Coordinates of C-alpha atoms in Angstrom, one line a residue:
M1 CA 0.0 0.1 0.4
A2 CA 0.9 3.0 -0.7
K3 CA 2.4 5.9 1.8
S4 CA 0.8 9.0 2.0
Q5 CA 2.1 12.3 0.7
I6 CA 3.0 14.7 2.0
A7 CA 4.2 18.4 2.1
V8 CA 6.8 19.6 5.1
I9 CA 6.0 23.4 5.7
I10 CA 9.7 24.7 7.4
V11 CA 9.3 27.8 8.5
A12 CA 12.4 31.1 8.7
A13 CA 10.3 33.8 8.6
G14 CA 11.2 34.6 12.2
K15 CA 12.5 37.9 13.9
S16 CA 15.6 35.9 15.1
S17 CA 15.5 38.6 18.0
R18 CA 17.2 36.5 20.4
F19 CA 20.1 35.1 18.4
R20 CA 21.7 38.7 18.0
D21 CA 24.1 38.8 14.9
D22 CA 25.1 41.6 13.2
H23 CA 24.5 39.5 9.5
Y24 CA 22.5 36.9 10.0
K25 CA 19.4 36.4 10.9
K26 CA 19.7 31.9 12.2
P27 CA 17.7 30.4 9.6
F28 CA 20.3 31.5 7.5
V29 CA 23.2 31.1 9.9
P30 CA 25.8 28.9 8.2
I31 CA 27.1 25.4 10.4
K32 CA 30.0 23.6 8.0
N33 CA 29.4 25.5 4.9
R34 CA 26.0 25.3 4.5
A35 CA 23.4 27.2 5.7
V36 CA 21.2 26.1 9.2
W37 CA 18.0 25.9 6.1
L38 CA 19.8 23.9 3.9
H39 CA 20.5 21.3 6.0
S40 CA 16.8 21.1 7.5
V41 CA 15.7 20.9 3.9
D42 CA 18.4 18.0 3.7
R43 CA 16.1 16.6 6.0
F44 CA 13.3 15.9 3.8
I45 CA 14.2 16.8 0.1
N46 CA 14.9 12.9 -0.4
R47 CA 12.0 10.4 0.8
D48 CA 10.3 9.7 -1.3
D49 CA 6.8 10.4 0.9
V50 CA 8.4 13.8 0.5
K51 CA 5.5 15.0 -2.0
Q52 CA 6.4 18.8 -1.7
V53 CA 9.1 20.9 0.0
I54 CA 8.0 25.1 1.0
L55 CA 10.3 27.3 2.7
V56 CA 8.5 29.9 4.5
I57 CA 10.8 33.2 4.7
A58 CA 9.7 37.0 6.1
E59 CA 9.2 39.3 3.0
E60 CA 12.4 41.5 4.5
D61 CA 14.1 38.8 3.1
R62 CA 13.2 38.4 -0.2
E63 CA 15.3 40.1 -2.1
D64 CA 18.5 38.8 -0.6
F65 CA 17.7 35.5 0.0
S66 CA 16.3 35.2 -3.6
S67 CA 19.8 36.8 -4.4
R68 CA 22.0 34.2 -2.3
F69 CA 19.7 31.2 -2.2
G70 CA 18.0 31.5 -5.9
A71 CA 20.2 28.8 -6.8
E72 CA 19.9 26.0 -4.3
T73 CA 15.9 26.2 -4.6
A74 CA 15.8 26.3 -7.5
I75 CA 17.6 22.8 -8.3
L76 CA 15.8 21.5 -4.9
G77 CA 12.5 22.0 -6.3
V78 CA 12.0 24.0 -2.7
D79 CA 8.9 26.5 -2.9
V80 CA 9.3 29.3 -1.8
V81 CA 6.4 30.5 -0.3
M82 CA 6.2 34.3 2.0
G83 CA 5.5 34.8 5.5
G84 CA 2.8 36.3 7.6
A85 CA 2.6 38.9 11.2
S86 CA 3.2 35.8 13.3
R87 CA 4.2 32.0 12.8
A88 CA 0.9 30.5 12.5
D89 CA -0.1 33.2 9.8
S90 CA 3.1 32.0 8.3
V91 CA 2.3 28.4 8.3
K92 CA -1.6 29.3 6.9
N93 CA 0.5 31.1 4.0
G94 CA 2.7 27.6 3.4
I95 CA -0.9 25.7 3.3
A96 CA -2.0 28.0 0.8
A97 CA 0.5 26.4 -1.7
I98 CA 0.2 22.9 -1.0
T99 CA -0.3 21.1 -3.8
A100 CA -3.6 18.7 -4.5
D101 CA -2.7 15.7 -4.4
V102 CA -0.8 15.9 -0.8
E103 CA -2.9 13.9 2.0
M104 CA 0.2 15.3 5.0
I105 CA 1.1 18.1 6.6
A106 CA 4.7 18.3 8.5
V107 CA 5.2 21.2 10.0
H108 CA 9.6 22.4 11.0
D109 CA 11.2 24.7 12.4
A110 CA 14.0 25.7 10.0
A111 CA 16.9 26.1 12.9
R112 CA 16.0 22.7 13.7
P113 CA 18.3 21.6 12.0
C114 CA 18.9 17.7 13.7
I115 CA 16.2 15.5 12.8
S116 CA 17.4 12.5 12.2
E117 CA 16.1 9.9 9.2
V118 CA 15.0 7.7 12.4
W119 CA 12.9 9.6 14.2
L120 CA 10.8 10.7 11.2
N121 CA 9.9 7.4 10.1
E122 CA 8.1 6.8 13.4
L123 CA 6.8 9.7 13.4
F124 CA 5.6 10.0 10.2
E125 CA 4.0 6.7 10.9
E126 CA 2.5 8.0 14.1
A127 CA 1.0 10.4 12.4
R128 CA -0.7 8.3 9.4
R129 CA -1.7 5.8 12.0
T130 CA -3.3 9.0 14.2
G131 CA -4.1 12.2 12.0
A132 CA -2.2 13.9 14.2
A133 CA 1.6 13.8 15.9
I134 CA 4.8 16.0 16.5
L135 CA 8.2 15.4 18.3
G136 CA 9.3 15.5 21.8
T137 CA 10.8 14.3 24.6
P138 CA 10.2 14.2 29.0
I139 CA 11.4 16.9 31.0
V140 CA 13.6 15.7 32.7
S141 CA 14.6 19.0 35.2
T142 CA 12.9 20.4 37.4
V143 CA 11.1 23.2 36.9
K144 CA 10.7 25.9 38.3
R145 CA 7.5 28.7 38.2
V146 CA 9.7 32.6 38.0
S147 CA 8.1 35.6 37.7
Q148 CA 10.5 39.2 38.4
G149 CA 13.6 36.8 39.0
T150 CA 11.9 35.3 42.0
I151 CA 10.9 32.4 42.5
Q152 CA 7.0 31.5 42.8
E153 CA 6.2 27.7 42.7
T154 CA 8.3 24.5 41.8
V155 CA 5.7 22.8 39.1
A156 CA 5.7 18.9 39.2
R157 CA 7.1 18.0 35.5
E158 CA 5.7 14.2 35.7
G159 CA 4.0 13.8 32.3
L160 CA 4.9 17.4 30.8
W161 CA 7.0 17.2 27.8
E162 CA 8.8 20.0 25.9
A163 CA 7.3 20.0 21.7
Q164 CA 9.4 19.8 19.3
T165 CA 8.9 19.4 15.8
P166 CA 8.3 18.2 12.6
Q167 CA 4.5 18.1 13.7
V168 CA 2.7 15.9 11.5
F169 CA -1.4 16.4 10.5
N170 CA -3.6 15.0 8.2
R171 CA -4.2 17.7 5.6
E172 CA -7.9 17.9 5.7
L173 CA -7.8 18.2 9.8
L174 CA -5.3 21.1 10.2
E175 CA -6.9 22.9 7.5
T176 CA -10.1 22.4 8.7
V177 CA -8.1 24.1 12.0
Y178 CA -7.2 27.2 10.5
H179 CA -10.4 27.9 9.4
Q180 CA -12.1 27.6 12.3
S181 CA -10.1 28.8 14.6
D182 CA -10.2 32.0 16.1
N183 CA -7.0 33.8 16.6
I184 CA -4.2 31.9 15.4
S185 CA -2.2 34.1 16.0
S186 CA -2.0 33.0 19.2
A187 CA -0.7 29.8 18.8
T188 CA 2.9 28.8 19.5
D189 CA 2.7 25.4 17.9
E190 CA 0.0 23.7 15.6
A191 CA -0.4 20.8 18.3
Q192 CA -1.7 23.9 20.1
L193 CA -4.7 24.9 17.6
L194 CA -5.4 20.9 17.2
E195 CA -5.5 20.8 21.2
Q196 CA -8.1 24.1 21.5
A197 CA -10.1 22.6 18.6
G198 CA -10.8 18.8 21.4
H199 CA -8.9 16.7 19.0
S200 CA -6.0 14.7 20.3
V201 CA -1.8 14.7 19.2
S202 CA 0.3 12.0 19.0
I203 CA 3.8 12.5 21.4
V204 CA 6.1 10.5 20.2
K205 CA 9.9 10.8 21.3
A206 CA 13.0 12.0 19.7
S207 CA 15.9 13.2 21.3
P208 CA 17.9 16.6 23.2
L209 CA 20.3 16.7 20.1
N210 CA 17.2 18.3 17.9
R211 CA 17.1 21.8 19.5
K212 CA 16.1 24.9 18.1
I213 CA 18.4 27.0 17.5
T214 CA 18.2 30.3 19.3
T215 CA 21.4 32.0 20.4
R216 CA 24.7 31.7 19.0
S217 CA 25.6 29.5 22.0
D218 CA 23.9 26.8 20.5
I219 CA 25.7 27.0 17.1
R220 CA 28.5 24.7 18.8
F221 CA 25.6 22.3 20.0
I222 CA 24.2 22.4 16.7
E223 CA 27.6 21.3 15.0
M224 CA 28.5 18.0 17.6
A225 CA 25.3 17.1 17.9
M226 CA 24.9 16.2 13.8
Q227 CA 27.7 14.3 14.2
A228 CA 25.9 11.7 17.1
L229 CA 22.4 11.6 14.7
P230 CA 20.8 7.9 15.1
K231 CA 21.4 5.9 11.6
P232 CA 18.8 4.3 10.1
K233 CA 18.4 0.3 11.5
L234 CA 20.2 -1.8 9.1
D235 CA 20.3 -5.3 8.4
T236 CA 23.3 -5.9 10.4
P237 CA 22.6 -6.5 14.2
R238 CA 22.1 -3.6 16.3
N239 CA 24.2 -1.7 18.4
P240 CA 23.2 -1.3 21.6
L241 CA 25.2 1.7 21.7
D242 CA 22.6 3.0 18.7
D243 CA 20.5 3.6 21.6
M244 CA 22.0 5.7 23.9
W245 CA 20.8 9.1 22.1
R246 CA 16.8 8.3 22.3

């Protein structure tokens, strides 16, 4: 049975205000001689079940992006779409550019380049089974609620997870939620919109290696994480150490 075809929306339209770099927004900073957004695209572009890859950028970056990366987008077949005022608005613009023959939609942060094929395989399978699934990791540290630099309370971490991307959904379901939600701009991720609409969302365990670049200090971590990503299982006997990052 053929697998459902997936469109991947990669969001790179943010302000990168916490990144504090005079030359680059975080999706465009080079790591290993390749822009971060290109590393993220690489995780999807050659998959048999990915029909379309859409990159959403800010209108203010259009001219510079075209000059620097126009050749790459043409060669890779990536569709470039302009973003909106919020993340949700940018994703909505990406959804509008999806071709008619796509059945599932994946949304991914351009600034999260450390994705393993192992996690993608598990996530896509779960999303096909349930209609909505995201990557995440359980919170293992003690969590404090803080106000004005003072701890207000310790929050029980049992059952708390840190959400990651990609987040993958049945196309009809995600489009319906976007059309029916009164205030999409308040949502910090797509799963939240589905939760607010009463839909269940599954979570697939990934790894802290799947970190989103937020500040310049994250770059060195990402460089090392790229070397430590788990590899797809082969027909040869599995090394138990392969699971150390999972």
